[in-house]
């Protein structure tokens, strides 16, 4: 009976850990080659990620007055659309990270591709037509 109890506890533990990982956060940050990145987020169980917050930070420690995430300066916040995606002009900064922020335990980040000189003209167009909201100056390093 003691062995059976231990076995059941083990099985319950395994099932619970599987349930916890059933919706691990996923993110991909793909370079469109035109001054923009395609960000797609989701959960490993296929659940919709529509409305999940996307946070872009400069990839360096920051200790100033601006809002931070994981100790880095936030330069953009947005949300995923109904297709679990967001196409975003690349930030002007060389090094940045993109975070999928679905709350504690459901946060995952990836480094984003840098803006290249060859993309500058297309990037100018993309930034001119994109609604950055309050984030435009930080994204464009004005």
Tab-separated table of C-alpha atoms in Angstrom:
chain	number	residue	atom	x	y	z
A	1	UNK	CA	0.000	0.000	0.000
A	2	UNK	CA	2.861	2.396	0.797
A	3	UNK	CA	4.381	1.691	-2.631
A	4	UNK	CA	1.021	2.335	-4.264
A	5	UNK	CA	0.712	5.700	-2.464
A	6	UNK	CA	4.195	6.731	-3.593
A	7	UNK	CA	3.376	5.666	-7.134
A	8	UNK	CA	0.138	7.673	-7.130
A	9	UNK	CA	1.946	10.745	-5.770
A	10	UNK	CA	4.520	10.337	-8.535
A	11	UNK	CA	1.831	10.000	-11.218
A	12	UNK	CA	-0.075	13.025	-9.884
A	13	UNK	CA	3.170	15.021	-9.833
A	14	UNK	CA	3.956	14.066	-13.434
A	15	UNK	CA	0.422	14.922	-14.577
A	16	UNK	CA	0.551	18.282	-12.786
A	17	UNK	CA	3.889	19.192	-14.351
A	18	UNK	CA	2.542	18.212	-17.776
A	19	UNK	CA	-0.484	20.441	-17.155
A	20	UNK	CA	1.785	23.329	-16.146
A	21	UNK	CA	3.860	22.969	-19.307
A	22	UNK	CA	0.819	22.429	-21.496
A	23	UNK	CA	0.720	26.141	-22.165
A	24	UNK	CA	4.321	27.246	-22.206
A	25	UNK	CA	4.761	30.629	-23.892
A	26	UNK	CA	6.310	30.729	-27.366
A	27	UNK	CA	7.655	33.637	-29.387
A	28	UNK	CA	9.291	34.046	-32.752
A	29	UNK	CA	10.867	37.245	-34.022
A	30	UNK	CA	11.488	37.065	-37.769
A	31	UNK	CA	13.367	39.590	-39.874
A	32	UNK	CA	11.201	40.709	-42.794
A	33	UNK	CA	14.264	42.247	-44.464
A	34	UNK	CA	12.395	45.519	-45.027
A	35	UNK	CA	13.080	47.331	-41.772
A	36	UNK	CA	10.326	45.464	-39.925
A	37	UNK	CA	10.077	42.358	-37.792
A	38	UNK	CA	7.254	39.838	-37.686
A	39	UNK	CA	6.511	38.858	-34.102
A	40	UNK	CA	4.380	35.829	-33.403
A	41	UNK	CA	3.456	34.601	-29.964
A	42	UNK	CA	1.464	31.720	-28.642
A	43	UNK	CA	1.145	28.888	-26.214
A	44	UNK	CA	2.358	25.345	-26.695
A	45	UNK	CA	-1.192	24.016	-26.295
A	46	UNK	CA	-2.411	26.124	-29.204
A	47	UNK	CA	-4.392	28.584	-27.066
A	48	UNK	CA	-4.907	32.013	-28.614
A	49	UNK	CA	-2.432	34.715	-27.663
A	50	UNK	CA	-4.587	37.560	-28.981
A	51	UNK	CA	-4.200	40.612	-26.762
A	52	UNK	CA	-1.022	39.354	-25.072
A	53	UNK	CA	1.373	42.212	-24.374
A	54	UNK	CA	4.556	42.509	-26.418
A	55	UNK	CA	7.337	44.518	-24.781
A	56	UNK	CA	10.459	45.692	-26.601
A	57	UNK	CA	13.465	46.669	-24.475
A	58	UNK	CA	16.964	47.923	-25.216
A	59	UNK	CA	19.328	45.003	-24.666
A	60	UNK	CA	21.387	46.586	-21.913
A	61	UNK	CA	20.982	47.227	-18.208
A	62	UNK	CA	19.200	50.477	-17.491
A	63	UNK	CA	18.934	52.442	-14.284
A	64	UNK	CA	17.199	55.657	-15.355
A	65	UNK	CA	13.788	57.238	-14.848
A	66	UNK	CA	12.026	55.504	-17.766
A	67	UNK	CA	9.879	52.417	-17.309
A	68	UNK	CA	11.812	49.142	-17.245
A	69	UNK	CA	11.151	45.440	-17.749
A	70	UNK	CA	13.652	42.908	-16.419
A	71	UNK	CA	16.013	45.807	-15.629
A	72	UNK	CA	16.056	47.118	-19.198
A	73	UNK	CA	14.514	50.271	-20.663
A	74	UNK	CA	11.144	49.710	-22.341
A	75	UNK	CA	11.001	51.293	-25.790
A	76	UNK	CA	7.713	49.810	-27.002
A	77	UNK	CA	4.587	48.070	-25.721
A	78	UNK	CA	1.943	46.604	-27.985
A	79	UNK	CA	-0.478	43.696	-28.219
A	80	UNK	CA	-0.782	40.674	-30.467
A	81	UNK	CA	-3.663	40.742	-32.943
A	82	UNK	CA	-6.256	38.042	-33.703
A	83	UNK	CA	-3.594	36.135	-35.682
A	84	UNK	CA	-1.310	36.097	-32.593
A	85	UNK	CA	1.088	38.393	-34.423
A	86	UNK	CA	2.439	41.915	-34.756
A	87	UNK	CA	4.541	43.418	-37.534
A	88	UNK	CA	6.660	46.158	-36.067
A	89	UNK	CA	9.260	48.542	-37.513
A	90	UNK	CA	12.639	47.654	-36.012
A	91	UNK	CA	13.732	49.970	-33.215
A	92	UNK	CA	16.551	52.377	-34.105
A	93	UNK	CA	18.685	50.864	-31.332
A	94	UNK	CA	21.244	48.207	-32.391
A	95	UNK	CA	20.433	45.655	-29.736
A	96	UNK	CA	16.976	44.916	-28.450
A	97	UNK	CA	14.855	42.107	-27.048
A	98	UNK	CA	11.209	41.329	-27.691
A	99	UNK	CA	9.176	39.858	-24.827
A	100	UNK	CA	5.901	37.950	-24.912
A	101	UNK	CA	4.367	38.936	-21.572
A	102	UNK	CA	1.400	36.763	-20.614
A	103	UNK	CA	2.054	37.193	-16.889
A	104	UNK	CA	4.200	35.536	-14.243
A	105	UNK	CA	5.605	32.226	-15.469
A	106	UNK	CA	4.434	32.960	-19.023
A	107	UNK	CA	7.112	35.389	-20.167
A	108	UNK	CA	9.586	34.608	-22.902
A	109	UNK	CA	11.968	36.836	-24.810
A	110	UNK	CA	14.137	36.784	-27.907
A	111	UNK	CA	16.780	39.104	-29.293
A	112	UNK	CA	15.594	41.003	-32.350
A	113	UNK	CA	17.460	41.496	-35.636
A	114	UNK	CA	19.210	44.845	-36.049
A	115	UNK	CA	18.239	47.436	-38.615
A	116	UNK	CA	20.672	47.400	-41.540
A	117	UNK	CA	21.766	50.321	-43.709
A	118	UNK	CA	20.172	48.652	-46.741
A	119	UNK	CA	16.764	48.701	-45.058
A	120	UNK	CA	16.838	52.388	-44.149
A	121	UNK	CA	14.594	53.691	-46.973
A	122	UNK	CA	11.942	51.012	-46.400
A	123	UNK	CA	12.270	51.523	-42.641
A	124	UNK	CA	11.614	55.263	-43.043
A	125	UNK	CA	8.375	54.356	-44.854
A	126	UNK	CA	7.396	51.742	-42.273
A	127	UNK	CA	7.992	54.094	-39.330
A	128	UNK	CA	6.081	56.917	-41.042
A	129	UNK	CA	2.916	54.807	-41.374
A	130	UNK	CA	3.125	52.820	-38.108
A	131	UNK	CA	1.141	53.932	-35.070
A	132	UNK	CA	3.680	53.764	-32.245
A	133	UNK	CA	1.428	55.642	-29.848
A	134	UNK	CA	3.529	57.114	-27.043
A	135	UNK	CA	6.560	54.979	-28.000
A	136	UNK	CA	7.625	56.691	-31.237
A	137	UNK	CA	10.465	58.778	-29.792
A	138	UNK	CA	11.966	55.834	-27.891
A	139	UNK	CA	11.684	53.473	-30.866
A	140	UNK	CA	13.257	56.022	-33.219
A	141	UNK	CA	15.802	57.284	-30.665
A	142	UNK	CA	14.740	60.905	-31.087
